[in-house]
């Protein structure tokens, strides 16, 4: 159980930190704004995505209801897949295409460890 917790917290922290940094960059870096224009997205989408990433990072780390946590994982999954598809469709370099898939893999490890921890919690709760 200890290894599961360590893997869960490391992978979850990596995703949360990356999402937070990404959101900050979306709001402050002119190069990111140009990147969104290159992909064909309007400015308001960049701002909306930054806000959603910040909220998601908080929810990923916070002790929230399992259903909220599931939706957070789903939202990040959609985000990473959409980023991969957008960079691929725009003909961007391979590194730009692969990074969302790398973070999707890290997110998947976090998700699997989250469920292992949830099963461990359910086993320790006494039946009434």
JSON list of N, CA and C in Angstrom, two decimals, residues 43-107:
[
{"chain": "A", "resi": 43, "resn": "UNK", "atom": "N", "xyz": [-8.72, 33.28, -28.86]},
{"chain": "A", "resi": 43, "resn": "UNK", "atom": "CA", "xyz": [-8.13, 33.65, -27.57]},
{"chain": "A", "resi": 43, "resn": "UNK", "atom": "C", "xyz": [-8.97, 33.22, -26.38]},
{"chain": "A", "resi": 44, "resn": "UNK", "atom": "N", "xyz": [-10.28, 33.33, -26.50]},
{"chain": "A", "resi": 44, "resn": "UNK", "atom": "CA", "xyz": [-11.11, 32.99, -25.35]},
{"chain": "A", "resi": 44, "resn": "UNK", "atom": "C", "xyz": [-10.97, 31.51, -24.97]},
{"chain": "A", "resi": 45, "resn": "UNK", "atom": "N", "xyz": [-10.71, 30.64, -25.94]},
{"chain": "A", "resi": 45, "resn": "UNK", "atom": "CA", "xyz": [-10.52, 29.23, -25.63]},
{"chain": "A", "resi": 45, "resn": "UNK", "atom": "C", "xyz": [-9.26, 29.02, -24.80]},
{"chain": "A", "resi": 46, "resn": "UNK", "atom": "N", "xyz": [-8.21, 29.75, -25.11]},
{"chain": "A", "resi": 46, "resn": "UNK", "atom": "CA", "xyz": [-6.96, 29.68, -24.35]},
{"chain": "A", "resi": 46, "resn": "UNK", "atom": "C", "xyz": [-7.20, 30.04, -22.89]},
{"chain": "A", "resi": 47, "resn": "UNK", "atom": "N", "xyz": [-7.97, 31.09, -22.66]},
{"chain": "A", "resi": 47, "resn": "UNK", "atom": "CA", "xyz": [-8.27, 31.54, -21.29]},
{"chain": "A", "resi": 47, "resn": "UNK", "atom": "C", "xyz": [-9.16, 30.51, -20.59]},
{"chain": "A", "resi": 48, "resn": "UNK", "atom": "N", "xyz": [-10.19, 30.02, -21.26]},
{"chain": "A", "resi": 48, "resn": "UNK", "atom": "CA", "xyz": [-11.08, 29.01, -20.68]},
{"chain": "A", "resi": 48, "resn": "UNK", "atom": "C", "xyz": [-10.30, 27.74, -20.32]},
{"chain": "A", "resi": 49, "resn": "UNK", "atom": "N", "xyz": [-9.42, 27.33, -21.21]},
{"chain": "A", "resi": 49, "resn": "UNK", "atom": "CA", "xyz": [-8.63, 26.12, -20.95]},
{"chain": "A", "resi": 49, "resn": "UNK", "atom": "C", "xyz": [-7.68, 26.33, -19.77]},
{"chain": "A", "resi": 50, "resn": "UNK", "atom": "N", "xyz": [-7.11, 27.52, -19.66]},
{"chain": "A", "resi": 50, "resn": "UNK", "atom": "CA", "xyz": [-6.23, 27.82, -18.52]},
{"chain": "A", "resi": 50, "resn": "UNK", "atom": "C", "xyz": [-7.00, 27.72, -17.21]},
{"chain": "A", "resi": 51, "resn": "UNK", "atom": "N", "xyz": [-8.18, 28.28, -17.17]},
{"chain": "A", "resi": 51, "resn": "UNK", "atom": "CA", "xyz": [-9.00, 28.23, -15.95]},
{"chain": "A", "resi": 51, "resn": "UNK", "atom": "C", "xyz": [-9.39, 26.78, -15.64]},
{"chain": "A", "resi": 52, "resn": "UNK", "atom": "N", "xyz": [-9.79, 26.03, -16.66]},
{"chain": "A", "resi": 52, "resn": "UNK", "atom": "CA", "xyz": [-10.16, 24.63, -16.45]},
{"chain": "A", "resi": 52, "resn": "UNK", "atom": "C", "xyz": [-8.97, 23.82, -15.94]},
{"chain": "A", "resi": 53, "resn": "UNK", "atom": "N", "xyz": [-7.78, 24.08, -16.46]},
{"chain": "A", "resi": 53, "resn": "UNK", "atom": "CA", "xyz": [-6.59, 23.36, -16.01]},
{"chain": "A", "resi": 53, "resn": "UNK", "atom": "C", "xyz": [-6.27, 23.67, -14.55]},
{"chain": "A", "resi": 54, "resn": "UNK", "atom": "N", "xyz": [-6.42, 24.93, -14.15]},
{"chain": "A", "resi": 54, "resn": "UNK", "atom": "CA", "xyz": [-6.18, 25.28, -12.75]},
{"chain": "A", "resi": 54, "resn": "UNK", "atom": "C", "xyz": [-7.19, 24.59, -11.82]},
{"chain": "A", "resi": 55, "resn": "UNK", "atom": "N", "xyz": [-8.45, 24.63, -12.20]},
{"chain": "A", "resi": 55, "resn": "UNK", "atom": "CA", "xyz": [-9.48, 23.96, -11.40]},
{"chain": "A", "resi": 55, "resn": "UNK", "atom": "C", "xyz": [-9.20, 22.46, -11.34]},
{"chain": "A", "resi": 56, "resn": "UNK", "atom": "N", "xyz": [-8.86, 21.87, -12.47]},
{"chain": "A", "resi": 56, "resn": "UNK", "atom": "CA", "xyz": [-8.56, 20.44, -12.52]},
{"chain": "A", "resi": 56, "resn": "UNK", "atom": "C", "xyz": [-7.37, 20.06, -11.66]},
{"chain": "A", "resi": 57, "resn": "UNK", "atom": "N", "xyz": [-6.32, 20.88, -11.68]},
{"chain": "A", "resi": 57, "resn": "UNK", "atom": "CA", "xyz": [-5.14, 20.60, -10.85]},
{"chain": "A", "resi": 57, "resn": "UNK", "atom": "C", "xyz": [-5.50, 20.60, -9.37]},
{"chain": "A", "resi": 58, "resn": "UNK", "atom": "N", "xyz": [-6.32, 21.55, -8.98]},
{"chain": "A", "resi": 58, "resn": "UNK", "atom": "CA", "xyz": [-6.76, 21.62, -7.58]},
{"chain": "A", "resi": 58, "resn": "UNK", "atom": "C", "xyz": [-7.59, 20.38, -7.22]},
{"chain": "A", "resi": 59, "resn": "UNK", "atom": "N", "xyz": [-8.53, 20.04, -8.09]},
{"chain": "A", "resi": 59, "resn": "UNK", "atom": "CA", "xyz": [-9.40, 18.88, -7.83]},
{"chain": "A", "resi": 59, "resn": "UNK", "atom": "C", "xyz": [-8.63, 17.56, -7.83]},
{"chain": "A", "resi": 60, "resn": "UNK", "atom": "N", "xyz": [-7.59, 17.49, -8.65]},
{"chain": "A", "resi": 60, "resn": "UNK", "atom": "CA", "xyz": [-6.78, 16.27, -8.69]},
{"chain": "A", "resi": 60, "resn": "UNK", "atom": "C", "xyz": [-6.07, 16.05, -7.36]},
{"chain": "A", "resi": 61, "resn": "UNK", "atom": "N", "xyz": [-5.65, 17.14, -6.72]},
{"chain": "A", "resi": 61, "resn": "UNK", "atom": "CA", "xyz": [-4.91, 17.04, -5.46]},
{"chain": "A", "resi": 61, "resn": "UNK", "atom": "C", "xyz": [-5.81, 17.04, -4.22]},
{"chain": "A", "resi": 62, "resn": "UNK", "atom": "N", "xyz": [-6.99, 17.61, -4.34]},
{"chain": "A", "resi": 62, "resn": "UNK", "atom": "CA", "xyz": [-7.87, 17.78, -3.18]},
{"chain": "A", "resi": 62, "resn": "UNK", "atom": "C", "xyz": [-8.61, 16.49, -2.85]},
{"chain": "A", "resi": 63, "resn": "UNK", "atom": "N", "xyz": [-8.95, 16.33, -1.58]},
{"chain": "A", "resi": 63, "resn": "UNK", "atom": "CA", "xyz": [-9.76, 15.16, -1.18]},
{"chain": "A", "resi": 63, "resn": "UNK", "atom": "C", "xyz": [-11.24, 15.41, -1.49]},
{"chain": "A", "resi": 64, "resn": "UNK", "atom": "N", "xyz": [-11.62, 15.13, -2.73]},
{"chain": "A", "resi": 64, "resn": "UNK", "atom": "CA", "xyz": [-13.00, 15.37, -3.17]},
{"chain": "A", "resi": 64, "resn": "UNK", "atom": "C", "xyz": [-13.70, 14.03, -3.38]},
{"chain": "A", "resi": 65, "resn": "UNK", "atom": "N", "xyz": [-14.99, 14.09, -3.59]},
{"chain": "A", "resi": 65, "resn": "UNK", "atom": "CA", "xyz": [-15.79, 12.89, -3.82]},
{"chain": "A", "resi": 65, "resn": "UNK", "atom": "C", "xyz": [-15.26, 12.11, -5.02]},
{"chain": "A", "resi": 66, "resn": "UNK", "atom": "N", "xyz": [-15.33, 10.79, -4.97]},
{"chain": "A", "resi": 66, "resn": "UNK", "atom": "CA", "xyz": [-14.82, 9.96, -6.07]},
{"chain": "A", "resi": 66, "resn": "UNK", "atom": "C", "xyz": [-15.39, 10.35, -7.45]},
{"chain": "A", "resi": 67, "resn": "UNK", "atom": "N", "xyz": [-16.65, 10.72, -7.52]},
{"chain": "A", "resi": 67, "resn": "UNK", "atom": "CA", "xyz": [-17.24, 11.10, -8.81]},
{"chain": "A", "resi": 67, "resn": "UNK", "atom": "C", "xyz": [-16.57, 12.35, -9.37]},
{"chain": "A", "resi": 68, "resn": "UNK", "atom": "N", "xyz": [-16.27, 13.31, -8.52]},
{"chain": "A", "resi": 68, "resn": "UNK", "atom": "CA", "xyz": [-15.57, 14.54, -8.95]},
{"chain": "A", "resi": 68, "resn": "UNK", "atom": "C", "xyz": [-14.17, 14.17, -9.45]},
{"chain": "A", "resi": 69, "resn": "UNK", "atom": "N", "xyz": [-13.50, 13.30, -8.72]},
{"chain": "A", "resi": 69, "resn": "UNK", "atom": "CA", "xyz": [-12.15, 12.87, -9.10]},
{"chain": "A", "resi": 69, "resn": "UNK", "atom": "C", "xyz": [-12.20, 12.17, -10.47]},
{"chain": "A", "resi": 70, "resn": "UNK", "atom": "N", "xyz": [-13.20, 11.33, -10.68]},
{"chain": "A", "resi": 70, "resn": "UNK", "atom": "CA", "xyz": [-13.34, 10.64, -11.97]},
{"chain": "A", "resi": 70, "resn": "UNK", "atom": "C", "xyz": [-13.50, 11.63, -13.12]},
{"chain": "A", "resi": 71, "resn": "UNK", "atom": "N", "xyz": [-14.34, 12.65, -12.92]},
{"chain": "A", "resi": 71, "resn": "UNK", "atom": "CA", "xyz": [-14.54, 13.67, -13.95]},
{"chain": "A", "resi": 71, "resn": "UNK", "atom": "C", "xyz": [-13.28, 14.48, -14.19]},
{"chain": "A", "resi": 72, "resn": "UNK", "atom": "N", "xyz": [-12.50, 14.69, -13.15]},
{"chain": "A", "resi": 72, "resn": "UNK", "atom": "CA", "xyz": [-11.24, 15.40, -13.31]},
{"chain": "A", "resi": 72, "resn": "UNK", "atom": "C", "xyz": [-10.28, 14.59, -14.18]},
{"chain": "A", "resi": 73, "resn": "UNK", "atom": "N", "xyz": [-10.17, 13.31, -13.89]},
{"chain": "A", "resi": 73, "resn": "UNK", "atom": "CA", "xyz": [-9.33, 12.45, -14.73]},
{"chain": "A", "resi": 73, "resn": "UNK", "atom": "C", "xyz": [-9.84, 12.43, -16.16]},
{"chain": "A", "resi": 74, "resn": "UNK", "atom": "N", "xyz": [-11.15, 12.35, -16.33]},
{"chain": "A", "resi": 74, "resn": "UNK", "atom": "CA", "xyz": [-11.72, 12.33, -17.68]},
{"chain": "A", "resi": 74, "resn": "UNK", "atom": "C", "xyz": [-11.41, 13.63, -18.42]},
{"chain": "A", "resi": 75, "resn": "UNK", "atom": "N", "xyz": [-11.56, 14.75, -17.74]},
{"chain": "A", "resi": 75, "resn": "UNK", "atom": "CA", "xyz": [-11.28, 16.04, -18.36]},
{"chain": "A", "resi": 75, "resn": "UNK", "atom": "C", "xyz": [-9.84, 16.16, -18.83]},
{"chain": "A", "resi": 76, "resn": "UNK", "atom": "N", "xyz": [-8.91, 15.72, -18.00]},
{"chain": "A", "resi": 76, "resn": "UNK", "atom": "CA", "xyz": [-7.51, 15.76, -18.40]},
{"chain": "A", "resi": 76, "resn": "UNK", "atom": "C", "xyz": [-7.23, 14.77, -19.53]},
{"chain": "A", "resi": 77, "resn": "UNK", "atom": "N", "xyz": [-7.89, 13.64, -19.51]},
{"chain": "A", "resi": 77, "resn": "UNK", "atom": "CA", "xyz": [-7.72, 12.68, -20.60]},
{"chain": "A", "resi": 77, "resn": "UNK", "atom": "C", "xyz": [-8.16, 13.30, -21.92]},
{"chain": "A", "resi": 78, "resn": "UNK", "atom": "N", "xyz": [-9.33, 13.93, -21.93]},
{"chain": "A", "resi": 78, "resn": "UNK", "atom": "CA", "xyz": [-9.81, 14.60, -23.14]},
{"chain": "A", "resi": 78, "resn": "UNK", "atom": "C", "xyz": [-8.84, 15.69, -23.57]},
{"chain": "A", "resi": 79, "resn": "UNK", "atom": "N", "xyz": [-8.31, 16.44, -22.62]},
{"chain": "A", "resi": 79, "resn": "UNK", "atom": "CA", "xyz": [-7.39, 17.53, -22.92]},
{"chain": "A", "resi": 79, "resn": "UNK", "atom": "C", "xyz": [-6.13, 17.00, -23.59]},
{"chain": "A", "resi": 80, "resn": "UNK", "atom": "N", "xyz": [-5.54, 15.94, -23.06]},
{"chain": "A", "resi": 80, "resn": "UNK", "atom": "CA", "xyz": [-4.31, 15.40, -23.63]},
{"chain": "A", "resi": 80, "resn": "UNK", "atom": "C", "xyz": [-4.55, 14.81, -25.01]},
{"chain": "A", "resi": 81, "resn": "UNK", "atom": "N", "xyz": [-5.66, 14.11, -25.19]},
{"chain": "A", "resi": 81, "resn": "UNK", "atom": "CA", "xyz": [-5.96, 13.55, -26.50]},
{"chain": "A", "resi": 81, "resn": "UNK", "atom": "C", "xyz": [-6.22, 14.66, -27.51]},
{"chain": "A", "resi": 82, "resn": "UNK", "atom": "N", "xyz": [-6.96, 15.67, -27.11]},
{"chain": "A", "resi": 82, "resn": "UNK", "atom": "CA", "xyz": [-7.24, 16.80, -28.01]},
{"chain": "A", "resi": 82, "resn": "UNK", "atom": "C", "xyz": [-5.96, 17.54, -28.38]},
{"chain": "A", "resi": 83, "resn": "UNK", "atom": "N", "xyz": [-5.05, 17.70, -27.43]},
{"chain": "A", "resi": 83, "resn": "UNK", "atom": "CA", "xyz": [-3.78, 18.37, -27.72]},
{"chain": "A", "resi": 83, "resn": "UNK", "atom": "C", "xyz": [-2.97, 17.56, -28.74]},
{"chain": "A", "resi": 84, "resn": "UNK", "atom": "N", "xyz": [-2.92, 16.26, -28.54]},
{"chain": "A", "resi": 84, "resn": "UNK", "atom": "CA", "xyz": [-2.22, 15.40, -29.50]},
{"chain": "A", "resi": 84, "resn": "UNK", "atom": "C", "xyz": [-2.83, 15.55, -30.89]},
{"chain": "A", "resi": 85, "resn": "UNK", "atom": "N", "xyz": [-4.15, 15.48, -30.99]},
{"chain": "A", "resi": 85, "resn": "UNK", "atom": "CA", "xyz": [-4.82, 15.58, -32.28]},
{"chain": "A", "resi": 85, "resn": "UNK", "atom": "C", "xyz": [-4.62, 16.96, -32.93]},
{"chain": "A", "resi": 86, "resn": "UNK", "atom": "N", "xyz": [-4.69, 18.02, -32.12]},
{"chain": "A", "resi": 86, "resn": "UNK", "atom": "CA", "xyz": [-4.51, 19.38, -32.65]},
{"chain": "A", "resi": 86, "resn": "UNK", "atom": "C", "xyz": [-3.10, 19.56, -33.20]},
{"chain": "A", "resi": 87, "resn": "UNK", "atom": "N", "xyz": [-2.10, 19.12, -32.46]},
{"chain": "A", "resi": 87, "resn": "UNK", "atom": "CA", "xyz": [-0.72, 19.27, -32.92]},
{"chain": "A", "resi": 87, "resn": "UNK", "atom": "C", "xyz": [-0.45, 18.40, -34.15]},
{"chain": "A", "resi": 88, "resn": "UNK", "atom": "N", "xyz": [-1.05, 17.24, -34.19]},
{"chain": "A", "resi": 88, "resn": "UNK", "atom": "CA", "xyz": [-0.89, 16.36, -35.35]},
{"chain": "A", "resi": 88, "resn": "UNK", "atom": "C", "xyz": [-1.55, 16.98, -36.59]},
{"chain": "A", "resi": 89, "resn": "UNK", "atom": "N", "xyz": [-2.77, 17.48, -36.43]},
{"chain": "A", "resi": 89, "resn": "UNK", "atom": "CA", "xyz": [-3.49, 18.08, -37.55]},
{"chain": "A", "resi": 89, "resn": "UNK", "atom": "C", "xyz": [-2.78, 19.33, -38.08]},
{"chain": "A", "resi": 90, "resn": "UNK", "atom": "N", "xyz": [-2.09, 20.05, -37.18]},
{"chain": "A", "resi": 90, "resn": "UNK", "atom": "CA", "xyz": [-1.37, 21.26, -37.58]},
{"chain": "A", "resi": 90, "resn": "UNK", "atom": "C", "xyz": [-0.01, 20.95, -38.19]},
{"chain": "A", "resi": 91, "resn": "UNK", "atom": "N", "xyz": [0.38, 19.68, -38.15]},
{"chain": "A", "resi": 91, "resn": "UNK", "atom": "CA", "xyz": [1.67, 19.30, -38.71]},
{"chain": "A", "resi": 91, "resn": "UNK", "atom": "C", "xyz": [2.85, 19.73, -37.85]},
{"chain": "A", "resi": 92, "resn": "UNK", "atom": "N", "xyz": [2.63, 19.86, -36.56]},
{"chain": "A", "resi": 92, "resn": "UNK", "atom": "CA", "xyz": [3.68, 20.28, -35.65]},
{"chain": "A", "resi": 92, "resn": "UNK", "atom": "C", "xyz": [4.75, 19.19, -35.51]},
{"chain": "A", "resi": 93, "resn": "UNK", "atom": "N", "xyz": [5.93, 19.58, -34.99]},
{"chain": "A", "resi": 93, "resn": "UNK", "atom": "CA", "xyz": [7.00, 18.60, -34.79]},
{"chain": "A", "resi": 93, "resn": "UNK", "atom": "C", "xyz": [6.56, 17.45, -33.88]},
{"chain": "A", "resi": 94, "resn": "UNK", "atom": "N", "xyz": [7.25, 16.33, -34.02]},
{"chain": "A", "resi": 94, "resn": "UNK", "atom": "CA", "xyz": [6.91, 15.12, -33.27]},
{"chain": "A", "resi": 94, "resn": "UNK", "atom": "C", "xyz": [6.93, 15.39, -31.76]},
{"chain": "A", "resi": 95, "resn": "UNK", "atom": "N", "xyz": [7.87, 16.16, -31.27]},
{"chain": "A", "resi": 95, "resn": "UNK", "atom": "CA", "xyz": [7.95, 16.45, -29.83]},
{"chain": "A", "resi": 95, "resn": "UNK", "atom": "C", "xyz": [6.66, 17.10, -29.33]},
{"chain": "A", "resi": 96, "resn": "UNK", "atom": "N", "xyz": [6.10, 18.00, -30.11]},
{"chain": "A", "resi": 96, "resn": "UNK", "atom": "CA", "xyz": [4.84, 18.66, -29.73]},
{"chain": "A", "resi": 96, "resn": "UNK", "atom": "C", "xyz": [3.68, 17.68, -29.72]},
{"chain": "A", "resi": 97, "resn": "UNK", "atom": "N", "xyz": [3.75, 16.68, -30.56]},
{"chain": "A", "resi": 97, "resn": "UNK", "atom": "CA", "xyz": [2.68, 15.67, -30.63]},
{"chain": "A", "resi": 97, "resn": "UNK", "atom": "C", "xyz": [2.80, 14.65, -29.50]},
{"chain": "A", "resi": 98, "resn": "UNK", "atom": "N", "xyz": [4.03, 14.28, -29.17]},
{"chain": "A", "resi": 98, "resn": "UNK", "atom": "CA", "xyz": [4.26, 13.20, -28.22]},
{"chain": "A", "resi": 98, "resn": "UNK", "atom": "C", "xyz": [4.05, 13.63, -26.77]},
{"chain": "A", "resi": 99, "resn": "UNK", "atom": "N", "xyz": [4.39, 14.85, -26.42]},
{"chain": "A", "resi": 99, "resn": "UNK", "atom": "CA", "xyz": [4.31, 15.28, -25.01]},
{"chain": "A", "resi": 99, "resn": "UNK", "atom": "C", "xyz": [2.92, 15.08, -24.40]},
{"chain": "A", "resi": 100, "resn": "UNK", "atom": "N", "xyz": [1.83, 15.42, -25.11]},
{"chain": "A", "resi": 100, "resn": "UNK", "atom": "CA", "xyz": [0.52, 15.14, -24.50]},
{"chain": "A", "resi": 100, "resn": "UNK", "atom": "C", "xyz": [0.31, 13.65, -24.23]},
{"chain": "A", "resi": 101, "resn": "UNK", "atom": "N", "xyz": [0.87, 12.80, -25.07]},
{"chain": "A", "resi": 101, "resn": "UNK", "atom": "CA", "xyz": [0.73, 11.35, -24.85]},
{"chain": "A", "resi": 101, "resn": "UNK", "atom": "C", "xyz": [1.57, 10.89, -23.66]},
{"chain": "A", "resi": 102, "resn": "UNK", "atom": "N", "xyz": [2.73, 11.51, -23.47]},
{"chain": "A", "resi": 102, "resn": "UNK", "atom": "CA", "xyz": [3.56, 11.20, -22.30]},
{"chain": "A", "resi": 102, "resn": "UNK", "atom": "C", "xyz": [2.79, 11.54, -21.03]},
{"chain": "A", "resi": 103, "resn": "UNK", "atom": "N", "xyz": [2.19, 12.74, -21.00]},
{"chain": "A", "resi": 103, "resn": "UNK", "atom": "CA", "xyz": [1.43, 13.14, -19.81]},
{"chain": "A", "resi": 103, "resn": "UNK", "atom": "C", "xyz": [0.15, 12.31, -19.66]},
{"chain": "A", "resi": 104, "resn": "UNK", "atom": "N", "xyz": [-0.41, 11.85, -20.77]},
{"chain": "A", "resi": 104, "resn": "UNK", "atom": "CA", "xyz": [-1.56, 10.95, -20.68]},
{"chain": "A", "resi": 104, "resn": "UNK", "atom": "C", "xyz": [-1.14, 9.64, -20.01]},
{"chain": "A", "resi": 105, "resn": "UNK", "atom": "N", "xyz": [0.05, 9.17, -20.32]},
{"chain": "A", "resi": 105, "resn": "UNK", "atom": "CA", "xyz": [0.56, 7.97, -19.67]},
{"chain": "A", "resi": 105, "resn": "UNK", "atom": "C", "xyz": [0.78, 8.17, -18.18]},
{"chain": "A", "resi": 106, "resn": "UNK", "atom": "N", "xyz": [1.34, 9.31, -17.80]},
{"chain": "A", "resi": 106, "resn": "UNK", "atom": "CA", "xyz": [1.53, 9.62, -16.38]},
{"chain": "A", "resi": 106, "resn": "UNK", "atom": "C", "xyz": [0.18, 9.72, -15.68]},
{"chain": "A", "resi": 107, "resn": "UNK", "atom": "N", "xyz": [-0.78, 10.36, -16.34]},
{"chain": "A", "resi": 107, "resn": "UNK", "atom": "CA", "xyz": [-2.14, 10.47, -15.79]},
{"chain": "A", "resi": 107, "resn": "UNK", "atom": "C", "xyz": [-2.76, 9.08, -15.61]}
]
